[in-house]
Tab-separated table of C-alpha atoms in Angstrom:
chain	number	residue	atom	x	y	z
A	281	MET	CA	40.694	-43.322	-69.132
A	282	ASP	CA	39.300	-45.061	-66.036
A	283	ARG	CA	41.008	-42.477	-63.877
A	284	GLU	CA	39.305	-39.618	-65.736
A	285	ARG	CA	35.936	-41.381	-65.478
A	286	ASP	CA	36.352	-41.886	-61.735
A	287	SER	CA	37.331	-38.258	-61.300
A	288	ALA	CA	34.256	-37.115	-63.247
A	289	THR	CA	32.046	-39.439	-61.163
A	290	ASP	CA	33.412	-38.029	-57.901
A	291	ALA	CA	32.855	-34.492	-59.118
A	292	LEU	CA	29.296	-35.361	-60.096
A	293	LYS	CA	28.600	-36.989	-56.707
A	294	GLU	CA	29.944	-33.923	-54.912
A	295	TYR	CA	27.754	-31.679	-57.056
A	296	ILE	CA	24.692	-33.836	-56.307
A	297	TYR	CA	25.492	-33.687	-52.558
A	298	HIS	CA	25.795	-29.921	-52.817
A	299	LEU	CA	22.403	-29.705	-54.579
A	300	GLU	CA	20.739	-31.932	-51.969
A	301	ARG	CA	22.116	-29.798	-49.134
A	302	ARG	CA	20.928	-26.665	-50.910
A	303	ILE	CA	17.448	-28.203	-51.321
A	304	ARG	CA	17.286	-28.932	-47.581
A	305	GLU	CA	18.316	-25.350	-46.787
A	306	LEU	CA	15.669	-23.966	-49.125
A	307	GLU	CA	12.980	-26.247	-47.641
A	308	ALA	CA	13.887	-25.075	-44.121
A	309	GLU	CA	13.787	-21.461	-45.290
A	310	ARG	CA	10.393	-22.043	-46.964
A	311	ALA	CA	9.018	-23.559	-43.736
A	312	GLU	CA	10.255	-20.553	-41.746
A	313	LEU	CA	8.715	-18.142	-44.258
A	314	ARG	CA	5.402	-20.025	-44.061
A	315	ARG	CA	5.421	-19.754	-40.258
A	316	GLU	CA	6.185	-16.043	-40.497
A	317	LEU	CA	3.389	-15.639	-43.076
A	318	ARG	CA	0.899	-17.360	-40.736
A	319	ARG	CA	2.045	-15.128	-37.892
A	320	TYR	CA	1.496	-11.990	-39.973
A	321	ARG	CA	-1.912	-13.232	-41.108
A	322	MET	CA	-2.920	-13.835	-37.478
A	323	GLU	CA	-1.680	-10.363	-36.577
A	324	ILE	CA	-3.727	-8.847	-39.394
A	325	ASP	CA	-6.802	-10.789	-38.243
A	326	LYS	CA	-6.292	-9.424	-34.712
A	327	LEU	CA	-6.001	-5.882	-36.011
A	328	LEU	CA	-9.108	-6.208	-38.181
A	329	SER	CA	-11.245	-8.110	-35.663
A	330	PRO	CA	-13.808	-6.012	-33.737
A	331	PRO	CA	-13.166	-5.440	-30.012
A	332	LEU	CA	-14.929	-7.597	-27.423
A	333	ILE	CA	-17.305	-6.155	-24.854
A	334	GLU	CA	-16.649	-6.807	-21.176
A	335	ALA	CA	-19.645	-7.896	-19.117
A	336	ILE	CA	-20.468	-9.424	-15.754
A	337	LEU	CA	-22.329	-12.727	-15.681
A	338	LEU	CA	-25.534	-12.485	-13.635
A	339	GLU	CA	-27.229	-15.841	-14.235
A	340	VAL	CA	-27.110	-18.928	-16.461
A	341	LEU	CA	-30.610	-19.752	-17.763
A	342	PRO	CA	-31.966	-23.337	-18.005
A	343	ASP	CA	-32.040	-23.179	-21.828
A	344	GLY	CA	-28.252	-22.649	-21.977
A	345	ARG	CA	-28.290	-18.902	-22.449
A	346	ALA	CA	-26.990	-16.365	-19.937
A	347	VAL	CA	-28.001	-13.006	-18.500
A	348	VAL	CA	-25.110	-10.554	-18.365
A	349	LYS	CA	-24.705	-6.929	-17.326
A	350	SER	CA	-22.854	-5.167	-20.090
A	351	THR	CA	-20.415	-2.399	-19.283
A	352	THR	CA	-22.038	-0.404	-22.087
A	353	GLY	CA	-25.320	-0.174	-20.159
A	354	PRO	CA	-28.252	-2.625	-20.264
A	355	ASN	CA	-28.597	-6.230	-19.183
A	356	LEU	CA	-28.446	-8.685	-22.096
A	357	VAL	CA	-29.585	-12.263	-22.714
A	358	VAL	CA	-26.818	-13.890	-24.767
A	359	THR	CA	-25.745	-17.301	-25.991
A	360	ILE	CA	-22.694	-19.157	-24.758
A	361	SER	CA	-19.902	-20.468	-26.975
A	362	SER	CA	-19.510	-24.233	-26.870
A	363	SER	CA	-15.761	-23.877	-26.258
A	364	ILE	CA	-16.299	-22.440	-22.756
A	365	ASP	CA	-16.085	-24.692	-19.706
A	366	PRO	CA	-19.492	-24.489	-17.937
A	367	ARG	CA	-17.775	-24.737	-14.535
A	368	LYS	CA	-16.244	-21.276	-15.085
A	369	LEU	CA	-19.650	-19.666	-15.627
A	370	VAL	CA	-20.430	-18.543	-12.088
A	371	PRO	CA	-22.387	-15.395	-11.160
A	372	GLY	CA	-20.071	-12.426	-10.875
A	373	ALA	CA	-17.523	-13.730	-13.385
A	374	HIS	CA	-16.170	-11.265	-15.925
A	375	VAL	CA	-16.833	-12.440	-19.491
A	376	ALA	CA	-16.135	-11.149	-23.005
A	377	LEU	CA	-18.973	-10.714	-25.503
A	378	ASN	CA	-18.685	-10.822	-29.263
A	379	GLN	CA	-20.032	-7.600	-30.747
A	380	ARG	CA	-21.593	-9.242	-33.772
A	381	GLY	CA	-23.613	-12.024	-32.185
A	382	SER	CA	-23.534	-10.890	-28.524
A	383	ALA	CA	-22.344	-14.286	-27.413
A	384	ILE	CA	-20.009	-15.136	-24.541
A	385	VAL	CA	-16.773	-16.150	-26.241
A	386	GLU	CA	-14.351	-16.004	-23.294
A	387	VAL	CA	-14.273	-16.032	-19.501
A	388	LEU	CA	-11.861	-13.338	-18.375
A	389	PRO	CA	-9.430	-13.978	-15.518
A	390	GLN	CA	-10.192	-12.420	-12.160
A	391	ARG	CA	-8.611	-9.006	-11.959
A	392	GLU	CA	-8.229	-6.269	-9.390
A	393	ASP	CA	-8.989	-2.603	-9.727
A	394	PRO	CA	-5.676	-0.858	-10.578
A	395	PHE	CA	-6.521	1.962	-8.148
A	396	VAL	CA	-7.058	-0.550	-5.326
A	397	LYS	CA	-4.067	-2.666	-6.357
A	398	SER	CA	-1.777	0.347	-5.918
A	399	MET	CA	-2.766	0.523	-2.232
A	400	GLU	CA	-0.949	-2.712	-1.399
A	401	VAL	CA	2.414	-2.053	0.226
A	402	ILE	CA	4.959	-4.200	-1.624
A	403	GLU	CA	8.199	-2.797	-0.209
A	404	ARG	CA	7.878	-2.979	3.562
A	405	PRO	CA	9.088	-0.105	5.757
A	406	LYS	CA	12.290	-0.755	7.690
A	407	ILE	CA	10.832	0.502	10.962
A	408	THR	CA	10.275	-1.612	14.063
A	409	PHE	CA	8.985	-0.847	17.529
A	410	ASP	CA	12.601	-0.260	18.585
A	411	ASP	CA	12.703	2.781	16.292
A	412	ILE	CA	9.802	4.414	18.147
A	413	GLY	CA	10.642	6.159	21.402
A	414	GLY	CA	8.268	5.655	24.331
A	415	LEU	CA	4.680	4.430	23.761
A	416	GLU	CA	5.451	1.093	25.445
A	417	GLU	CA	1.824	0.482	26.430
A	418	GLN	CA	0.595	1.367	22.938
A	419	LYS	CA	3.131	-0.990	21.347
A	420	ARG	CA	2.017	-3.832	23.613
A	421	GLU	CA	-1.674	-3.305	22.883
A	422	LEU	CA	-1.043	-3.060	19.134
A	423	TYR	CA	1.043	-6.234	19.170
A	424	GLU	CA	-1.606	-8.161	21.111
A	425	ALA	CA	-4.489	-6.893	18.973
A	426	VAL	CA	-2.993	-7.161	15.468
A	427	ILE	CA	0.290	-9.044	15.168
A	428	LEU	CA	-0.317	-11.818	17.715
A	429	PRO	CA	-3.668	-12.996	16.232
A	430	LEU	CA	-2.094	-13.190	12.773
A	431	LYS	CA	0.906	-15.178	14.001
A	432	GLN	CA	-0.660	-17.352	16.719
A	433	LEU	CA	-4.355	-17.653	15.931
A	434	GLU	CA	-4.462	-21.151	17.459
A	435	VAL	CA	-3.743	-19.650	20.894
A	436	PHE	CA	-6.940	-17.604	20.718
A	437	ARG	CA	-8.904	-20.643	19.512
A	438	GLU	CA	-7.654	-22.771	22.393
A	439	LEU	CA	-8.734	-20.104	24.876
A	440	GLY	CA	-12.079	-19.740	23.115
A	441	ILE	CA	-11.766	-15.979	22.611
A	442	GLU	CA	-12.207	-13.930	19.465
A	443	PRO	CA	-9.353	-11.542	18.633
A	444	PRO	CA	-10.152	-7.863	18.012
A	445	LYS	CA	-11.242	-6.929	14.511
A	446	GLY	CA	-9.976	-3.384	14.465
A	447	VAL	CA	-7.744	-0.931	16.286
A	448	LEU	CA	-8.182	2.842	16.230
A	449	LEU	CA	-5.134	4.990	16.984
A	450	TYR	CA	-6.057	8.509	18.012
A	451	GLY	CA	-4.246	11.460	19.488
A	452	PRO	CA	-2.565	14.762	18.577
A	453	PRO	CA	-0.716	14.990	15.256
A	454	GLY	CA	2.960	14.092	15.162
A	455	CYS	CA	2.878	11.671	18.101
A	456	GLY	CA	3.635	8.429	16.222
A	457	LYS	CA	0.335	6.953	15.003
A	458	THR	CA	1.529	6.407	11.430
A	459	MET	CA	4.931	5.259	12.701
A	460	LEU	CA	3.216	2.542	14.746
A	461	ALA	CA	1.345	1.384	11.631
A	462	LYS	CA	4.600	1.301	9.642
A	463	ALA	CA	6.199	-0.839	12.354
A	464	VAL	CA	3.267	-3.273	12.203
A	465	ALA	CA	3.689	-3.496	8.418
A	466	ALA	CA	7.375	-4.295	8.812
A	467	MET	CA	6.978	-6.798	11.664
A	468	SER	CA	4.093	-8.834	10.250
A	469	ASP	CA	4.171	-11.237	7.305
A	470	ALA	CA	0.609	-10.328	6.319
A	471	THR	CA	-0.437	-8.404	3.234
A	472	PHE	CA	-0.470	-4.712	4.171
A	473	ILE	CA	-2.952	-2.433	2.414
A	474	ARG	CA	-2.612	1.287	3.084
A	475	VAL	CA	-5.327	3.747	2.146
A	476	VAL	CA	-5.948	7.375	3.094
A	477	GLY	CA	-9.520	8.159	4.098
A	478	SER	CA	-9.836	10.838	1.419
A	479	GLU	CA	-9.167	8.217	-1.291
A	480	PHE	CA	-12.595	6.728	-0.534
A	481	VAL	CA	-14.264	10.032	-1.462
A	482	HIS	CA	-15.233	10.334	-5.146
A	483	LYS	CA	-17.521	12.688	-7.030
A	484	TYR	CA	-19.425	9.898	-8.797
A	485	VAL	CA	-22.344	8.296	-6.968
A	486	GLY	CA	-21.469	4.846	-5.630
A	487	GLU	CA	-17.800	5.016	-6.597
A	488	GLY	CA	-16.568	5.437	-3.005
A	489	ALA	CA	-18.614	2.455	-1.803
A	490	ARG	CA	-17.264	0.385	-4.689
A	491	ILE	CA	-13.675	1.234	-3.752
A	492	VAL	CA	-14.392	0.163	-0.153
A	493	ARG	CA	-15.800	-3.171	-1.384
A	494	GLU	CA	-12.813	-3.745	-3.659
A	495	VAL	CA	-10.327	-2.991	-0.867
A	496	PHE	CA	-11.874	-5.500	1.509
A	497	LYS	CA	-12.366	-8.045	-1.271
A	498	MET	CA	-8.647	-7.898	-2.022
A	499	ALA	CA	-7.849	-8.124	1.708
A	500	ARG	CA	-9.985	-11.273	2.106
A	501	ARG	CA	-8.463	-12.837	-0.985
A	502	LYS	CA	-4.901	-12.146	0.216
A	503	ALA	CA	-5.511	-12.938	3.887
A	504	PRO	CA	-3.861	-12.782	6.325
A	505	ALA	CA	-4.003	-9.065	5.656
A	506	ILE	CA	-3.961	-5.723	7.461
A	507	VAL	CA	-5.939	-2.736	6.169
A	508	PHE	CA	-4.559	0.587	7.449
A	509	ILE	CA	-6.889	3.585	6.977
A	510	ASP	CA	-5.028	6.808	7.680
A	511	GLU	CA	-6.995	9.991	8.469
A	512	ILE	CA	-10.222	8.022	8.710
A	513	ASP	CA	-12.112	11.133	9.832
A	514	ALA	CA	-12.174	12.221	6.157
A	515	VAL	CA	-14.806	9.577	5.457
A	516	ALA	CA	-16.182	8.654	8.898
A	517	ALA	CA	-17.509	11.908	10.322
A	518	LYS	CA	-20.823	11.944	12.188
A	519	ARG	CA	-23.825	11.590	9.910
A	520	ILE	CA	-26.272	14.458	9.670
A	521	ASP	CA	-29.776	14.683	8.183
A	522	LEU	CA	-29.122	17.743	6.052
A	523	GLY	CA	-26.238	18.266	3.694
A	524	THR	CA	-25.068	18.559	0.131
A	525	SER	CA	-25.049	15.732	-2.366
A	526	GLY	CA	-21.318	15.349	-1.774
A	527	GLU	CA	-21.847	14.866	1.945
A	528	ARG	CA	-24.539	12.260	1.257
A	529	GLU	CA	-22.122	10.403	-0.979
A	530	VAL	CA	-19.532	10.396	1.835
A	531	GLN	CA	-22.211	8.969	4.144
A	532	ARG	CA	-22.944	6.193	1.651
A	533	THR	CA	-19.249	5.360	1.630
A	534	LEU	CA	-19.230	5.304	5.438
A	535	MET	CA	-22.192	2.930	5.523
A	536	GLN	CA	-20.374	0.583	3.163
A	537	LEU	CA	-17.308	0.742	5.421
A	538	LEU	CA	-19.459	-0.093	8.461
A	539	ALA	CA	-20.989	-3.046	6.621
A	540	GLU	CA	-17.584	-4.389	5.585
A	541	MET	CA	-16.200	-4.144	9.121
A	542	ASP	CA	-19.125	-5.863	10.829
A	543	GLY	CA	-21.605	-7.157	8.286
A	544	PHE	CA	-22.757	-10.528	6.997
A	545	ASP	CA	-19.420	-11.293	5.333
A	546	PRO	CA	-16.869	-12.189	8.035
A	547	LEU	CA	-13.468	-10.524	7.984
A	548	ASP	CA	-11.790	-13.851	8.827
A	549	ASN	CA	-8.042	-13.203	9.002
A	550	VAL	CA	-8.214	-9.500	8.114
A	551	LYS	CA	-7.325	-6.844	10.695
A	552	ILE	CA	-8.078	-3.130	10.467
A	553	ILE	CA	-5.946	-0.292	11.809
A	554	ALA	CA	-7.167	3.284	11.554
A	555	ALA	CA	-5.633	6.576	12.640
A	556	THR	CA	-7.191	9.950	13.314
A	557	ASN	CA	-6.465	13.236	15.030
A	558	ARG	CA	-10.167	13.991	15.567
A	559	ILE	CA	-11.881	11.138	17.358
A	560	ASP	CA	-14.516	13.614	18.584
A	561	ILE	CA	-16.039	13.951	15.098
A	562	LEU	CA	-16.159	10.220	14.249
A	563	ASP	CA	-19.527	8.513	13.859
A	564	PRO	CA	-20.512	6.579	17.035
A	565	ALA	CA	-21.407	3.513	14.947
A	566	LEU	CA	-17.770	3.223	13.963
A	567	LEU	CA	-16.494	3.239	17.540
A	568	ARG	CA	-18.706	0.529	18.976
A	569	PRO	CA	-17.242	-2.893	19.913
A	570	GLY	CA	-17.331	-5.277	16.970
A	571	ARG	CA	-15.813	-2.734	14.631
A	572	PHE	CA	-13.029	-1.010	16.528
A	573	ASP	CA	-12.570	-3.190	19.601
A	574	ARG	CA	-9.484	-1.308	20.761
A	575	LEU	CA	-9.215	2.463	21.001
A	576	ILE	CA	-5.559	3.293	21.661
A	577	TYR	CA	-4.650	6.828	22.680
A	578	VAL	CA	-1.253	7.963	21.414
A	579	PRO	CA	-0.264	10.881	23.677
A	580	PRO	CA	2.545	13.418	23.312
A	581	PRO	CA	5.795	11.933	24.663
A	582	ASN	CA	6.772	12.472	28.288
A	583	GLU	CA	10.310	13.382	29.345
A	584	LYS	CA	11.558	9.766	29.259
A	585	ALA	CA	10.014	9.188	25.835
A	586	ARG	CA	11.454	12.461	24.502
A	587	TYR	CA	14.894	11.351	25.646
A	588	GLU	CA	14.463	8.028	23.808
A	589	ILE	CA	13.325	9.874	20.672
A	590	PHE	CA	16.380	12.126	20.828
A	591	LEU	CA	18.553	9.001	21.145
A	592	ILE	CA	16.916	7.399	18.101
A	593	HIS	CA	17.240	10.444	15.841
A	594	THR	CA	20.828	11.242	16.881
A	595	ARG	CA	22.269	7.728	16.799
A	596	ARG	CA	23.939	8.353	13.419
A	597	MET	CA	24.859	11.950	14.165
A	598	LYS	CA	28.295	13.123	15.322
A	599	LEU	CA	27.789	14.988	18.597
A	600	GLU	CA	30.193	17.101	20.589
A	601	SER	CA	30.872	16.197	24.201
A	602	ASP	CA	28.764	19.069	25.563
A	603	VAL	CA	25.496	17.712	24.115
A	604	ASP	CA	23.163	16.670	26.950
A	605	LEU	CA	20.167	14.829	25.503
A	606	ALA	CA	18.564	14.452	28.927
A	607	TYR	CA	18.558	18.226	29.345
A	608	LEU	CA	17.141	18.658	25.832
A	609	ALA	CA	14.342	16.251	26.689
A	610	LYS	CA	13.633	18.191	29.870
A	611	ILE	CA	13.296	21.621	28.221
A	612	THR	CA	11.130	20.404	25.319
A	613	GLU	CA	8.003	19.877	27.401
A	614	GLY	CA	4.984	19.468	25.107
A	615	ALA	CA	7.004	18.693	21.976
A	616	THR	CA	5.839	15.797	19.800
A	617	GLY	CA	7.979	13.179	18.119
A	618	ALA	CA	7.715	15.097	14.854
A	619	ASP	CA	8.901	18.240	16.634
A	620	ILE	CA	11.943	16.427	18.027
A	621	ARG	CA	12.817	15.063	14.594
A	622	ALA	CA	12.608	18.605	13.188
A	623	ILE	CA	14.817	19.868	16.044
A	624	VAL	CA	17.496	17.263	15.312
A	625	MET	CA	17.442	18.088	11.592
A	626	GLU	CA	17.636	21.824	12.281
A	627	ALA	CA	20.554	21.285	14.690
A	628	GLY	CA	22.366	19.395	11.941
A	629	TYR	CA	21.812	22.285	9.536
A	630	ASN	CA	23.115	24.709	12.158
A	631	ALA	CA	26.333	22.703	12.371
A	632	LEU	CA	26.478	22.549	8.580
A	633	ARG	CA	26.271	26.323	8.306
A	634	ARG	CA	29.190	26.640	10.735
A	635	ALA	CA	31.201	24.118	8.684
A	636	ALA	CA	31.573	22.095	11.881
A	637	LYS	CA	32.364	18.384	11.959
A	638	ALA	CA	30.055	17.681	14.915
A	639	VAL	CA	26.800	19.075	16.319
A	640	SER	CA	27.096	21.108	19.510
A	641	MET	CA	24.710	21.846	22.345
A	642	LYS	CA	24.317	25.406	21.071
A	643	ASP	CA	23.114	24.049	17.729
A	644	PHE	CA	20.395	22.091	19.517
A	645	LEU	CA	19.341	25.036	21.678
A	646	ASN	CA	19.058	27.302	18.648
A	647	ALA	CA	17.087	24.598	16.847
A	648	ILE	CA	14.681	24.275	19.767
A	649	GLU	CA	14.134	28.006	19.767
A	650	LYS	CA	13.414	28.063	16.038
A	651	VAL	CA	11.190	24.977	15.844
A	652	LEU	CA	9.182	25.390	19.027
A	653	LYS	CA	9.004	29.165	19.428
A	654	LYS	CA	5.718	29.520	17.577
A	655	ARG	CA	4.219	26.290	18.899
A	656	HIS	CA	5.031	26.163	22.590
A	657	ARG	CA	5.375	29.671	23.992
A	658	PRO	CA	5.042	28.727	27.719
A	659	TYR	CA	8.430	27.105	28.004
A	660	MET	CA	10.248	28.980	25.251
A	661	GLU	CA	11.123	31.793	27.661
A	662	GLN	CA	13.120	29.259	29.639
A	663	THR	CA	14.726	28.004	26.434
A	664	GLU	CA	15.633	31.544	25.332
A	665	TYR	CA	17.167	32.142	28.745
A	666	SER	CA	19.168	28.915	28.362
A	667	VAL	CA	20.425	29.975	24.926
A	668	ALA	CA	21.428	33.409	26.235
A	669	GLN	CA	23.129	31.812	29.245
A	670	GLN	CA	25.047	29.464	26.946
A	671	VAL	CA	26.207	32.349	24.733
A	672	ALA	CA	27.193	34.428	27.757
A	673	SER	CA	29.209	31.593	29.264
A	674	GLU	CA	31.122	31.130	26.020
A	675	SER	CA	31.871	34.860	25.713
A	676	GLY	CA	32.806	35.224	29.369
A	677	VAL	CA	30.084	37.836	30.046
A	678	MET	CA	27.832	37.478	33.086
A	679	HIS	CA	24.183	37.061	32.033
A	680	ILE	CA	21.629	38.862	34.218
């Protein structure tokens, strides 16, 4: 009898333990469902709540209200929510307004224009000065004017001299101006911002000037920084009295650029590099000392530089023993670096068409004839004679 009672008691205790465990599981599940219910209610409130209006704070009034410029149009006098830290309410801050009461309910974080943000070069080019043939003097001047002040500013301070603010690279197209800028981007640890001059030109009044302000604001905030303006002649041509409304808008953008380069706000640790093929049409105000302190001419390569460029572009190419790069450099008088790169690529395609495993001298001579025939007629007659002489020597026929 006692044994049966003990067995029934144990079974009852086990059942009670099972019920208690089940109660704890249900309580945990109820708590999770309540959290999920609160989350869904908050999501519904977000979906049903009216959107906030973005505005720019202009001034905080003595009575605790604020004057803001709404993005929808007029200036407004609004109240300020008590939950906002007064130290964050500085002129120029972006704030959010409640539509119902037109009160400042939030101070928005500082943000950058997405269009301007995309101009920052995140992945640096893998080009150094060693990858650029010739231009030794230009490399030295660019290093001293841009890279050295960013790396060793204390040296300039000890000497009591002010480093150059800007460098203008000018010369014929295809001679290495953009390549030099890419090398500076790769060799410096500064923030590199690249913009094409035409990107400053917009159809809306004041938009180009605003983009210029935003670019230099971002450069100052991320200093040390380098701003590279390619094809600056698109926005910096000489100003004229007469013109269309579009030309006047370009002139407004130019004036904003001039003010940013040498205005009341110092550039501090921000350097400017610009490139152009048409220095003759640039506005004189842009070229004066204080804006572009260094004007660096990037000329077409001479024979020694052309040989170095051929070496650089053929260093990964399989060449036959008859290839004479010095001779190729000699007969390509007047060719630019871009021309030489095109010649090397065309020579590779010539070898590819022949199903050859290496590039021959004949491939290069044919490439020179094709690439430079329409561009440099004066010396192409000599090149054509060289090609004919090469073909005649291979066929065993005397060339006259």
